[in-house]
Amino acid sequence: MTPAIRMADGGSLVDRAVRQIRDHIRNQDLKVGDTLPGEAKFAEELGVSRAVMREAFGALAALRLIDVGNGRRARVGAIDGSVMGTSLDHAVSTAQVSVGEVWEVRRTLELRTAGLAALNWSGDDAGAIVGAAKAMQAASTIEEVTQHDIVFHQAIARASGNMLFLQIVRSFAPLMTVAVPRAWDTRDTESARAEVLHRHQQIAEAIADRDADASTALMDAHFDHAIAKVL
C-alpha cells in the first residue's frame, strides 16, 4: 500500500496525482471517451511512483470520472448519477438527511422536469414515457411496478432536455426501490392502486400532448397523493 506522504499543500501524493489527472482533462479539453496518457506518463511528469498513480486512477474510476478497463487505456468517463445515488443512500441510512428532505428536493425537481418534458420532448421520448406508464399498469408484482416507475421518471427527466436533471433523478433510484413499495402498501385497495397507476398514465399523456401546465399539475398531485402518505 502506498504511504500517505503529505505534501506542503496539505494533500497526499495521491491527492496531488488526482488533481494532475483532472487538470490534464480540463486543460486538454478532453471529452467523454477520449483516452488519457498511461500511469507511467503521469508518474514521470509528477515525479511519483506508478503505485501512486494507480491509486489515483482507481479513485477517479470509483467516482466514474474516468473509465478504466483491462487491456486498454483509461478514458474520460460520462456523468453518472449512480455515484450521487450512493451518496444519498448513505446520507439517509446514517441519518444525515431524512427521506422527507430527499423527497422534497425530488418533488421540486420533478415538477420542473415534467413541464420541460412536455415542451422539449423529441424523437422517441414521449413513447418511452407512455410505454413505461403502461408497463406499470401491466406489472404483476410491486418489484416490477417499482422498476417501471423508476424508468418512467428517468424518461421524463431525459425528455426535459437537461442532462443534469436526468442524472439527479437517476440518483433517486436507490431510495425509490424502498419508497415506492412503502407507498404502495398505503394503497390497500385495488381502486386506490389503480388511481396511482392512472395518474402516471395521465402524466404521460399530458407530456405527449405537450401540455406543460397539466403535466406539472398532475405530477404535483402524484406527489401529494402517492408519496405524502409515506412521509
JSON list of C-alpha atoms in Angstrom, two decimals:
[
{"chain": "A", "resi": 1, "resn": "MET", "atom": "CA", "xyz": [0.00, 0.00, 0.00]},
{"chain": "A", "resi": 2, "resn": "THR", "atom": "CA", "xyz": [1.33, 3.44, -0.87]},
{"chain": "A", "resi": 3, "resn": "PRO", "atom": "CA", "xyz": [2.38, 5.52, 2.15]},
{"chain": "A", "resi": 4, "resn": "ALA", "atom": "CA", "xyz": [0.16, 8.53, 2.75]},
{"chain": "A", "resi": 5, "resn": "ILE", "atom": "CA", "xyz": [3.02, 11.01, 2.29]},
{"chain": "A", "resi": 6, "resn": "ARG", "atom": "CA", "xyz": [1.79, 14.54, 2.92]},
{"chain": "A", "resi": 7, "resn": "MET", "atom": "CA", "xyz": [2.75, 17.39, 0.64]},
{"chain": "A", "resi": 8, "resn": "ALA", "atom": "CA", "xyz": [3.41, 21.00, 1.57]},
{"chain": "A", "resi": 9, "resn": "ASP", "atom": "CA", "xyz": [-0.07, 21.97, 0.44]},
{"chain": "A", "resi": 10, "resn": "GLY", "atom": "CA", "xyz": [-1.63, 19.54, 2.92]},
{"chain": "A", "resi": 11, "resn": "GLY", "atom": "CA", "xyz": [-2.58, 16.89, 0.39]},
{"chain": "A", "resi": 12, "resn": "SER", "atom": "CA", "xyz": [-1.15, 13.42, -0.11]},
{"chain": "A", "resi": 13, "resn": "LEU", "atom": "CA", "xyz": [0.74, 12.25, -3.17]},
{"chain": "A", "resi": 14, "resn": "VAL", "atom": "CA", "xyz": [-2.41, 10.51, -4.35]},
{"chain": "A", "resi": 15, "resn": "ASP", "atom": "CA", "xyz": [-4.43, 13.71, -3.88]},
{"chain": "A", "resi": 16, "resn": "ARG", "atom": "CA", "xyz": [-1.89, 15.56, -5.95]},
{"chain": "A", "resi": 17, "resn": "ALA", "atom": "CA", "xyz": [-1.95, 12.87, -8.63]},
{"chain": "A", "resi": 18, "resn": "VAL", "atom": "CA", "xyz": [-5.75, 13.02, -8.79]},
{"chain": "A", "resi": 19, "resn": "ARG", "atom": "CA", "xyz": [-5.58, 16.78, -9.31]},
{"chain": "A", "resi": 20, "resn": "GLN", "atom": "CA", "xyz": [-2.99, 16.32, -12.03]},
{"chain": "A", "resi": 21, "resn": "ILE", "atom": "CA", "xyz": [-5.22, 13.93, -13.97]},
{"chain": "A", "resi": 22, "resn": "ARG", "atom": "CA", "xyz": [-8.25, 16.19, -13.62]},
{"chain": "A", "resi": 23, "resn": "ASP", "atom": "CA", "xyz": [-6.21, 19.22, -14.65]},
{"chain": "A", "resi": 24, "resn": "HIS", "atom": "CA", "xyz": [-4.99, 17.31, -17.71]},
{"chain": "A", "resi": 25, "resn": "ILE", "atom": "CA", "xyz": [-8.57, 16.52, -18.74]},
{"chain": "A", "resi": 26, "resn": "ARG", "atom": "CA", "xyz": [-9.58, 20.16, -18.32]},
{"chain": "A", "resi": 27, "resn": "ASN", "atom": "CA", "xyz": [-6.51, 21.74, -19.89]},
{"chain": "A", "resi": 28, "resn": "GLN", "atom": "CA", "xyz": [-6.54, 19.42, -22.89]},
{"chain": "A", "resi": 29, "resn": "ASP", "atom": "CA", "xyz": [-10.31, 19.97, -23.32]},
{"chain": "A", "resi": 30, "resn": "LEU", "atom": "CA", "xyz": [-10.91, 16.22, -23.37]},
{"chain": "A", "resi": 31, "resn": "LYS", "atom": "CA", "xyz": [-14.43, 14.88, -23.84]},
{"chain": "A", "resi": 32, "resn": "VAL", "atom": "CA", "xyz": [-16.23, 11.69, -22.87]},
{"chain": "A", "resi": 33, "resn": "GLY", "atom": "CA", "xyz": [-14.47, 8.68, -24.36]},
{"chain": "A", "resi": 34, "resn": "ASP", "atom": "CA", "xyz": [-11.19, 10.46, -25.06]},
{"chain": "A", "resi": 35, "resn": "THR", "atom": "CA", "xyz": [-8.14, 8.48, -23.93]},
{"chain": "A", "resi": 36, "resn": "LEU", "atom": "CA", "xyz": [-5.72, 9.53, -21.20]},
{"chain": "A", "resi": 37, "resn": "PRO", "atom": "CA", "xyz": [-1.96, 9.06, -21.02]},
{"chain": "A", "resi": 38, "resn": "GLY", "atom": "CA", "xyz": [-0.89, 5.97, -19.11]},
{"chain": "A", "resi": 39, "resn": "GLU", "atom": "CA", "xyz": [0.06, 5.77, -15.46]},
{"chain": "A", "resi": 40, "resn": "ALA", "atom": "CA", "xyz": [3.77, 5.79, -16.37]},
{"chain": "A", "resi": 41, "resn": "LYS", "atom": "CA", "xyz": [3.46, 9.07, -18.26]},
{"chain": "A", "resi": 42, "resn": "PHE", "atom": "CA", "xyz": [1.71, 10.82, -15.37]},
{"chain": "A", "resi": 43, "resn": "ALA", "atom": "CA", "xyz": [4.12, 9.30, -12.85]},
{"chain": "A", "resi": 44, "resn": "GLU", "atom": "CA", "xyz": [7.10, 10.64, -14.78]},
{"chain": "A", "resi": 45, "resn": "GLU", "atom": "CA", "xyz": [5.65, 14.15, -15.07]},
{"chain": "A", "resi": 46, "resn": "LEU", "atom": "CA", "xyz": [4.73, 14.34, -11.40]},
{"chain": "A", "resi": 47, "resn": "GLY", "atom": "CA", "xyz": [7.80, 12.52, -10.11]},
{"chain": "A", "resi": 48, "resn": "VAL", "atom": "CA", "xyz": [5.89, 9.87, -8.19]},
{"chain": "A", "resi": 49, "resn": "SER", "atom": "CA", "xyz": [5.72, 6.08, -8.30]},
{"chain": "A", "resi": 50, "resn": "ARG", "atom": "CA", "xyz": [3.44, 4.04, -10.54]},
{"chain": "A", "resi": 51, "resn": "ALA", "atom": "CA", "xyz": [1.73, 2.81, -7.36]},
{"chain": "A", "resi": 52, "resn": "VAL", "atom": "CA", "xyz": [0.69, 6.38, -6.51]},
{"chain": "A", "resi": 53, "resn": "MET", "atom": "CA", "xyz": [-0.76, 6.89, -10.00]},
{"chain": "A", "resi": 54, "resn": "ARG", "atom": "CA", "xyz": [-2.53, 3.52, -9.81]},
{"chain": "A", "resi": 55, "resn": "GLU", "atom": "CA", "xyz": [-4.30, 4.65, -6.64]},
{"chain": "A", "resi": 56, "resn": "ALA", "atom": "CA", "xyz": [-5.20, 7.97, -8.26]},
{"chain": "A", "resi": 57, "resn": "PHE", "atom": "CA", "xyz": [-6.63, 6.23, -11.33]},
{"chain": "A", "resi": 58, "resn": "GLY", "atom": "CA", "xyz": [-8.58, 3.89, -9.05]},
{"chain": "A", "resi": 59, "resn": "ALA", "atom": "CA", "xyz": [-10.03, 6.78, -7.04]},
{"chain": "A", "resi": 60, "resn": "LEU", "atom": "CA", "xyz": [-11.20, 8.58, -10.18]},
{"chain": "A", "resi": 61, "resn": "ALA", "atom": "CA", "xyz": [-12.62, 5.37, -11.62]},
{"chain": "A", "resi": 62, "resn": "ALA", "atom": "CA", "xyz": [-14.63, 4.81, -8.42]},
{"chain": "A", "resi": 63, "resn": "LEU", "atom": "CA", "xyz": [-16.16, 8.26, -8.92]},
{"chain": "A", "resi": 64, "resn": "ARG", "atom": "CA", "xyz": [-16.87, 7.38, -12.58]},
{"chain": "A", "resi": 65, "resn": "LEU", "atom": "CA", "xyz": [-14.75, 10.34, -13.70]},
{"chain": "A", "resi": 66, "resn": "ILE", "atom": "CA", "xyz": [-12.63, 8.01, -15.78]},
{"chain": "A", "resi": 67, "resn": "ASP", "atom": "CA", "xyz": [-13.34, 4.59, -17.26]},
{"chain": "A", "resi": 68, "resn": "VAL", "atom": "CA", "xyz": [-10.62, 2.04, -16.65]},
{"chain": "A", "resi": 69, "resn": "GLY", "atom": "CA", "xyz": [-10.83, -1.31, -18.43]},
{"chain": "A", "resi": 70, "resn": "ASN", "atom": "CA", "xyz": [-8.49, -4.27, -18.60]},
{"chain": "A", "resi": 71, "resn": "GLY", "atom": "CA", "xyz": [-6.15, -4.16, -21.54]},
{"chain": "A", "resi": 72, "resn": "ARG", "atom": "CA", "xyz": [-6.88, -0.63, -22.71]},
{"chain": "A", "resi": 73, "resn": "ARG", "atom": "CA", "xyz": [-6.01, 2.92, -21.80]},
{"chain": "A", "resi": 74, "resn": "ALA", "atom": "CA", "xyz": [-8.18, 4.88, -19.39]},
{"chain": "A", "resi": 75, "resn": "ARG", "atom": "CA", "xyz": [-10.84, 7.07, -20.96]},
{"chain": "A", "resi": 76, "resn": "VAL", "atom": "CA", "xyz": [-12.73, 10.13, -19.80]},
{"chain": "A", "resi": 77, "resn": "GLY", "atom": "CA", "xyz": [-15.94, 8.96, -18.13]},
{"chain": "A", "resi": 78, "resn": "ALA", "atom": "CA", "xyz": [-19.51, 10.13, -18.65]},
{"chain": "A", "resi": 79, "resn": "ILE", "atom": "CA", "xyz": [-21.54, 11.82, -15.95]},
{"chain": "A", "resi": 80, "resn": "ASP", "atom": "CA", "xyz": [-23.12, 9.13, -13.77]},
{"chain": "A", "resi": 81, "resn": "GLY", "atom": "CA", "xyz": [-25.95, 9.82, -11.34]},
{"chain": "A", "resi": 82, "resn": "SER", "atom": "CA", "xyz": [-25.40, 6.48, -9.61]},
{"chain": "A", "resi": 83, "resn": "VAL", "atom": "CA", "xyz": [-22.45, 8.00, -7.74]},
{"chain": "A", "resi": 84, "resn": "MET", "atom": "CA", "xyz": [-24.72, 10.65, -6.29]},
{"chain": "A", "resi": 85, "resn": "GLY", "atom": "CA", "xyz": [-27.29, 7.93, -5.59]},
{"chain": "A", "resi": 86, "resn": "THR", "atom": "CA", "xyz": [-24.79, 6.00, -3.47]},
{"chain": "A", "resi": 87, "resn": "SER", "atom": "CA", "xyz": [-24.01, 9.17, -1.52]},
{"chain": "A", "resi": 88, "resn": "LEU", "atom": "CA", "xyz": [-27.71, 9.92, -0.95]},
{"chain": "A", "resi": 89, "resn": "ASP", "atom": "CA", "xyz": [-28.41, 6.37, 0.17]},
{"chain": "A", "resi": 90, "resn": "HIS", "atom": "CA", "xyz": [-25.51, 6.62, 2.63]},
{"chain": "A", "resi": 91, "resn": "ALA", "atom": "CA", "xyz": [-26.72, 10.01, 3.88]},
{"chain": "A", "resi": 92, "resn": "VAL", "atom": "CA", "xyz": [-30.20, 8.65, 4.59]},
{"chain": "A", "resi": 93, "resn": "SER", "atom": "CA", "xyz": [-29.00, 5.40, 6.19]},
{"chain": "A", "resi": 94, "resn": "THR", "atom": "CA", "xyz": [-26.69, 7.33, 8.52]},
{"chain": "A", "resi": 95, "resn": "ALA", "atom": "CA", "xyz": [-29.39, 9.88, 9.42]},
{"chain": "A", "resi": 96, "resn": "GLN", "atom": "CA", "xyz": [-27.55, 12.82, 7.90]},
{"chain": "A", "resi": 97, "resn": "VAL", "atom": "CA", "xyz": [-30.65, 13.67, 5.86]},
{"chain": "A", "resi": 98, "resn": "SER", "atom": "CA", "xyz": [-34.18, 12.32, 6.06]},
{"chain": "A", "resi": 99, "resn": "VAL", "atom": "CA", "xyz": [-36.20, 10.61, 3.36]},
{"chain": "A", "resi": 100, "resn": "GLY", "atom": "CA", "xyz": [-38.60, 13.54, 3.63]},
{"chain": "A", "resi": 101, "resn": "GLU", "atom": "CA", "xyz": [-35.84, 16.01, 2.82]},
{"chain": "A", "resi": 102, "resn": "VAL", "atom": "CA", "xyz": [-34.75, 14.00, -0.19]},
{"chain": "A", "resi": 103, "resn": "TRP", "atom": "CA", "xyz": [-38.30, 13.72, -1.44]},
{"chain": "A", "resi": 104, "resn": "GLU", "atom": "CA", "xyz": [-38.88, 17.45, -1.04]},
{"chain": "A", "resi": 105, "resn": "VAL", "atom": "CA", "xyz": [-35.93, 18.04, -3.35]},
{"chain": "A", "resi": 106, "resn": "ARG", "atom": "CA", "xyz": [-37.17, 15.34, -5.69]},
{"chain": "A", "resi": 107, "resn": "ARG", "atom": "CA", "xyz": [-40.63, 16.85, -5.81]},
{"chain": "A", "resi": 108, "resn": "THR", "atom": "CA", "xyz": [-39.25, 20.28, -6.72]},
{"chain": "A", "resi": 109, "resn": "LEU", "atom": "CA", "xyz": [-37.11, 18.82, -9.49]},
{"chain": "A", "resi": 110, "resn": "GLU", "atom": "CA", "xyz": [-39.73, 16.53, -10.94]},
{"chain": "A", "resi": 111, "resn": "LEU", "atom": "CA", "xyz": [-42.39, 19.20, -11.23]},
{"chain": "A", "resi": 112, "resn": "ARG", "atom": "CA", "xyz": [-39.92, 21.12, -13.34]},
{"chain": "A", "resi": 113, "resn": "THR", "atom": "CA", "xyz": [-38.86, 18.13, -15.43]},
{"chain": "A", "resi": 114, "resn": "ALA", "atom": "CA", "xyz": [-42.49, 17.25, -16.19]},
{"chain": "A", "resi": 115, "resn": "GLY", "atom": "CA", "xyz": [-43.16, 20.74, -17.52]},
{"chain": "A", "resi": 116, "resn": "LEU", "atom": "CA", "xyz": [-39.94, 20.82, -19.52]},
{"chain": "A", "resi": 117, "resn": "ALA", "atom": "CA", "xyz": [-40.53, 17.34, -20.91]},
{"chain": "A", "resi": 118, "resn": "ALA", "atom": "CA", "xyz": [-43.88, 18.47, -22.31]},
{"chain": "A", "resi": 119, "resn": "LEU", "atom": "CA", "xyz": [-42.18, 21.39, -24.04]},
{"chain": "A", "resi": 120, "resn": "ASN", "atom": "CA", "xyz": [-38.97, 19.73, -25.17]},
{"chain": "A", "resi": 121, "resn": "TRP", "atom": "CA", "xyz": [-39.53, 16.04, -25.87]},
{"chain": "A", "resi": 122, "resn": "SER", "atom": "CA", "xyz": [-38.36, 14.77, -29.22]},
{"chain": "A", "resi": 123, "resn": "GLY", "atom": "CA", "xyz": [-37.94, 11.52, -31.11]},
{"chain": "A", "resi": 124, "resn": "ASP", "atom": "CA", "xyz": [-38.99, 8.51, -29.03]},
{"chain": "A", "resi": 125, "resn": "ASP", "atom": "CA", "xyz": [-39.16, 10.40, -25.71]},
{"chain": "A", "resi": 126, "resn": "ALA", "atom": "CA", "xyz": [-42.94, 10.55, -25.46]},
{"chain": "A", "resi": 127, "resn": "GLY", "atom": "CA", "xyz": [-43.31, 6.92, -26.50]},
{"chain": "A", "resi": 128, "resn": "ALA", "atom": "CA", "xyz": [-40.84, 5.86, -23.80]},
{"chain": "A", "resi": 129, "resn": "ILE", "atom": "CA", "xyz": [-42.77, 7.76, -21.13]},
{"chain": "A", "resi": 130, "resn": "VAL", "atom": "CA", "xyz": [-46.15, 6.42, -22.22]},
{"chain": "A", "resi": 131, "resn": "GLY", "atom": "CA", "xyz": [-44.69, 2.92, -22.54]},
{"chain": "A", "resi": 132, "resn": "ALA", "atom": "CA", "xyz": [-43.30, 3.00, -19.00]},
{"chain": "A", "resi": 133, "resn": "ALA", "atom": "CA", "xyz": [-46.70, 4.09, -17.63]},
{"chain": "A", "resi": 134, "resn": "LYS", "atom": "CA", "xyz": [-48.40, 1.24, -19.48]},
{"chain": "A", "resi": 135, "resn": "ALA", "atom": "CA", "xyz": [-45.79, -1.22, -18.25]},
{"chain": "A", "resi": 136, "resn": "MET", "atom": "CA", "xyz": [-46.59, -0.17, -14.68]},
{"chain": "A", "resi": 137, "resn": "GLN", "atom": "CA", "xyz": [-50.24, -1.00, -15.27]},
{"chain": "A", "resi": 138, "resn": "ALA", "atom": "CA", "xyz": [-49.37, -4.38, -16.76]},
{"chain": "A", "resi": 139, "resn": "ALA", "atom": "CA", "xyz": [-46.92, -5.31, -13.99]},
{"chain": "A", "resi": 140, "resn": "SER", "atom": "CA", "xyz": [-47.87, -8.24, -11.78]},
{"chain": "A", "resi": 141, "resn": "THR", "atom": "CA", "xyz": [-45.60, -7.55, -8.79]},
{"chain": "A", "resi": 142, "resn": "ILE", "atom": "CA", "xyz": [-44.62, -4.48, -6.81]},
{"chain": "A", "resi": 143, "resn": "GLU", "atom": "CA", "xyz": [-40.99, -5.11, -7.80]},
{"chain": "A", "resi": 144, "resn": "GLU", "atom": "CA", "xyz": [-41.98, -4.77, -11.45]},
{"chain": "A", "resi": 145, "resn": "VAL", "atom": "CA", "xyz": [-44.08, -1.69, -10.72]},
{"chain": "A", "resi": 146, "resn": "THR", "atom": "CA", "xyz": [-41.11, -0.11, -8.94]},
{"chain": "A", "resi": 147, "resn": "GLN", "atom": "CA", "xyz": [-38.67, -0.76, -11.79]},
{"chain": "A", "resi": 148, "resn": "HIS", "atom": "CA", "xyz": [-41.07, 0.64, -14.39]},
{"chain": "A", "resi": 149, "resn": "ASP", "atom": "CA", "xyz": [-41.75, 3.64, -12.13]},
{"chain": "A", "resi": 150, "resn": "ILE", "atom": "CA", "xyz": [-38.01, 4.36, -11.99]},
{"chain": "A", "resi": 151, "resn": "VAL", "atom": "CA", "xyz": [-37.85, 4.12, -15.80]},
{"chain": "A", "resi": 152, "resn": "PHE", "atom": "CA", "xyz": [-40.89, 6.40, -16.06]},
{"chain": "A", "resi": 153, "resn": "HIS", "atom": "CA", "xyz": [-39.39, 9.23, -14.04]},
{"chain": "A", "resi": 154, "resn": "GLN", "atom": "CA", "xyz": [-35.99, 8.92, -15.68]},
{"chain": "A", "resi": 155, "resn": "ALA", "atom": "CA", "xyz": [-37.61, 9.02, -19.13]},
{"chain": "A", "resi": 156, "resn": "ILE", "atom": "CA", "xyz": [-39.36, 12.26, -18.18]},
{"chain": "A", "resi": 157, "resn": "ALA", "atom": "CA", "xyz": [-36.08, 13.75, -16.96]},
{"chain": "A", "resi": 158, "resn": "ARG", "atom": "CA", "xyz": [-34.35, 12.69, -20.19]},
{"chain": "A", "resi": 159, "resn": "ALA", "atom": "CA", "xyz": [-37.13, 14.30, -22.25]},
{"chain": "A", "resi": 160, "resn": "SER", "atom": "CA", "xyz": [-36.63, 17.58, -20.36]},
{"chain": "A", "resi": 161, "resn": "GLY", "atom": "CA", "xyz": [-33.52, 18.15, -22.44]},
{"chain": "A", "resi": 162, "resn": "ASN", "atom": "CA", "xyz": [-31.35, 18.87, -19.40]},
{"chain": "A", "resi": 163, "resn": "MET", "atom": "CA", "xyz": [-28.79, 16.12, -18.79]},
{"chain": "A", "resi": 164, "resn": "LEU", "atom": "CA", "xyz": [-28.17, 17.27, -15.23]},
{"chain": "A", "resi": 165, "resn": "PHE", "atom": "CA", "xyz": [-31.83, 16.77, -14.37]},
{"chain": "A", "resi": 166, "resn": "LEU", "atom": "CA", "xyz": [-31.56, 13.22, -15.70]},
{"chain": "A", "resi": 167, "resn": "GLN", "atom": "CA", "xyz": [-28.52, 12.41, -13.58]},
{"chain": "A", "resi": 168, "resn": "ILE", "atom": "CA", "xyz": [-30.06, 13.87, -10.42]},
{"chain": "A", "resi": 169, "resn": "VAL", "atom": "CA", "xyz": [-33.28, 11.92, -10.96]},
{"chain": "A", "resi": 170, "resn": "ARG", "atom": "CA", "xyz": [-31.15, 8.81, -11.55]},
{"chain": "A", "resi": 171, "resn": "SER", "atom": "CA", "xyz": [-29.60, 9.38, -8.14]},
{"chain": "A", "resi": 172, "resn": "PHE", "atom": "CA", "xyz": [-33.01, 8.88, -6.51]},
{"chain": "A", "resi": 173, "resn": "ALA", "atom": "CA", "xyz": [-33.33, 5.30, -7.84]},
{"chain": "A", "resi": 174, "resn": "PRO", "atom": "CA", "xyz": [-31.90, 3.51, -4.75]},
{"chain": "A", "resi": 175, "resn": "LEU", "atom": "CA", "xyz": [-34.36, 5.33, -2.49]},
{"chain": "A", "resi": 176, "resn": "MET", "atom": "CA", "xyz": [-37.24, 4.66, -4.89]},
{"chain": "A", "resi": 177, "resn": "THR", "atom": "CA", "xyz": [-36.67, 0.93, -4.57]},
{"chain": "A", "resi": 178, "resn": "VAL", "atom": "CA", "xyz": [-37.66, 1.33, -0.91]},
{"chain": "A", "resi": 179, "resn": "ALA", "atom": "CA", "xyz": [-40.13, 4.22, -1.02]},
{"chain": "A", "resi": 180, "resn": "VAL", "atom": "CA", "xyz": [-42.32, 3.02, -3.90]},
{"chain": "A", "resi": 181, "resn": "PRO", "atom": "CA", "xyz": [-43.23, -0.30, -2.21]},
{"chain": "A", "resi": 182, "resn": "ARG", "atom": "CA", "xyz": [-43.89, 1.57, 1.03]},
{"chain": "A", "resi": 183, "resn": "ALA", "atom": "CA", "xyz": [-46.18, 3.98, -0.78]},
{"chain": "A", "resi": 184, "resn": "TRP", "atom": "CA", "xyz": [-47.87, 1.04, -2.50]},
{"chain": "A", "resi": 185, "resn": "ASP", "atom": "CA", "xyz": [-48.59, -0.56, 0.89]},
{"chain": "A", "resi": 186, "resn": "THR", "atom": "CA", "xyz": [-50.53, 2.54, 1.95]},
{"chain": "A", "resi": 187, "resn": "ARG", "atom": "CA", "xyz": [-52.86, 1.90, -1.01]},
{"chain": "A", "resi": 188, "resn": "ASP", "atom": "CA", "xyz": [-54.55, -1.18, 0.38]},
{"chain": "A", "resi": 189, "resn": "THR", "atom": "CA", "xyz": [-57.43, -1.43, -2.11]},
{"chain": "A", "resi": 190, "resn": "GLU", "atom": "CA", "xyz": [-57.43, -2.22, -5.81]},
{"chain": "A", "resi": 191, "resn": "SER", "atom": "CA", "xyz": [-59.16, 1.06, -6.62]},
{"chain": "A", "resi": 192, "resn": "ALA", "atom": "CA", "xyz": [-56.58, 3.09, -4.69]},
{"chain": "A", "resi": 193, "resn": "ARG", "atom": "CA", "xyz": [-53.72, 1.37, -6.52]},
{"chain": "A", "resi": 194, "resn": "ALA", "atom": "CA", "xyz": [-55.49, 1.78, -9.84]},
{"chain": "A", "resi": 195, "resn": "GLU", "atom": "CA", "xyz": [-55.73, 5.51, -9.12]},
{"chain": "A", "resi": 196, "resn": "VAL", "atom": "CA", "xyz": [-51.95, 5.76, -8.68]},
{"chain": "A", "resi": 197, "resn": "LEU", "atom": "CA", "xyz": [-51.33, 3.92, -11.95]},
{"chain": "A", "resi": 198, "resn": "HIS", "atom": "CA", "xyz": [-53.92, 6.02, -13.74]},
{"chain": "A", "resi": 199, "resn": "ARG", "atom": "CA", "xyz": [-52.22, 9.23, -12.62]},
{"chain": "A", "resi": 200, "resn": "HIS", "atom": "CA", "xyz": [-48.97, 8.04, -14.15]},
{"chain": "A", "resi": 201, "resn": "GLN", "atom": "CA", "xyz": [-50.85, 7.44, -17.39]},
{"chain": "A", "resi": 202, "resn": "GLN", "atom": "CA", "xyz": [-52.35, 10.94, -17.19]},
{"chain": "A", "resi": 203, "resn": "ILE", "atom": "CA", "xyz": [-48.91, 12.48, -16.70]},
{"chain": "A", "resi": 204, "resn": "ALA", "atom": "CA", "xyz": [-47.58, 10.56, -19.68]},
{"chain": "A", "resi": 205, "resn": "GLU", "atom": "CA", "xyz": [-50.46, 11.63, -21.89]},
{"chain": "A", "resi": 206, "resn": "ALA", "atom": "CA", "xyz": [-50.18, 15.28, -20.85]},
{"chain": "A", "resi": 207, "resn": "ILE", "atom": "CA", "xyz": [-46.48, 15.26, -21.70]},
{"chain": "A", "resi": 208, "resn": "ALA", "atom": "CA", "xyz": [-47.16, 13.56, -25.04]},
{"chain": "A", "resi": 209, "resn": "ASP", "atom": "CA", "xyz": [-49.79, 16.26, -25.74]},
{"chain": "A", "resi": 210, "resn": "ARG", "atom": "CA", "xyz": [-47.20, 18.95, -24.92]},
{"chain": "A", "resi": 211, "resn": "ASP", "atom": "CA", "xyz": [-49.40, 20.34, -22.16]},
{"chain": "A", "resi": 212, "resn": "ALA", "atom": "CA", "xyz": [-46.81, 21.70, -19.73]},
{"chain": "A", "resi": 213, "resn": "ASP", "atom": "CA", "xyz": [-49.32, 23.11, -17.24]},
{"chain": "A", "resi": 214, "resn": "ALA", "atom": "CA", "xyz": [-51.25, 19.86, -16.98]},
{"chain": "A", "resi": 215, "resn": "SER", "atom": "CA", "xyz": [-48.04, 17.81, -16.75]},
{"chain": "A", "resi": 216, "resn": "THR", "atom": "CA", "xyz": [-46.80, 19.92, -13.85]},
{"chain": "A", "resi": 217, "resn": "ALA", "atom": "CA", "xyz": [-50.16, 19.88, -12.04]},
{"chain": "A", "resi": 218, "resn": "LEU", "atom": "CA", "xyz": [-50.52, 16.12, -12.42]},
{"chain": "A", "resi": 219, "resn": "MET", "atom": "CA", "xyz": [-47.00, 15.50, -11.16]},
{"chain": "A", "resi": 220, "resn": "ASP", "atom": "CA", "xyz": [-47.78, 17.73, -8.18]},
{"chain": "A", "resi": 221, "resn": "ALA", "atom": "CA", "xyz": [-50.89, 15.67, -7.47]},
{"chain": "A", "resi": 222, "resn": "HIS", "atom": "CA", "xyz": [-48.86, 12.48, -7.80]},
{"chain": "A", "resi": 223, "resn": "PHE", "atom": "CA", "xyz": [-46.51, 13.57, -5.04]},
{"chain": "A", "resi": 224, "resn": "ASP", "atom": "CA", "xyz": [-49.42, 14.78, -2.90]},
{"chain": "A", "resi": 225, "resn": "HIS", "atom": "CA", "xyz": [-51.35, 11.51, -3.07]},
{"chain": "A", "resi": 226, "resn": "ALA", "atom": "CA", "xyz": [-48.84, 8.77, -3.80]},
{"chain": "A", "resi": 227, "resn": "ILE", "atom": "CA", "xyz": [-45.82, 9.84, -1.75]},
{"chain": "A", "resi": 228, "resn": "ALA", "atom": "CA", "xyz": [-47.12, 12.11, 1.02]},
{"chain": "A", "resi": 229, "resn": "LYS", "atom": "CA", "xyz": [-48.66, 9.24, 2.99]},
{"chain": "A", "resi": 230, "resn": "VAL", "atom": "CA", "xyz": [-45.27, 7.59, 3.34]},
{"chain": "A", "resi": 231, "resn": "LEU", "atom": "CA", "xyz": [-43.69, 10.76, 4.67]}
]
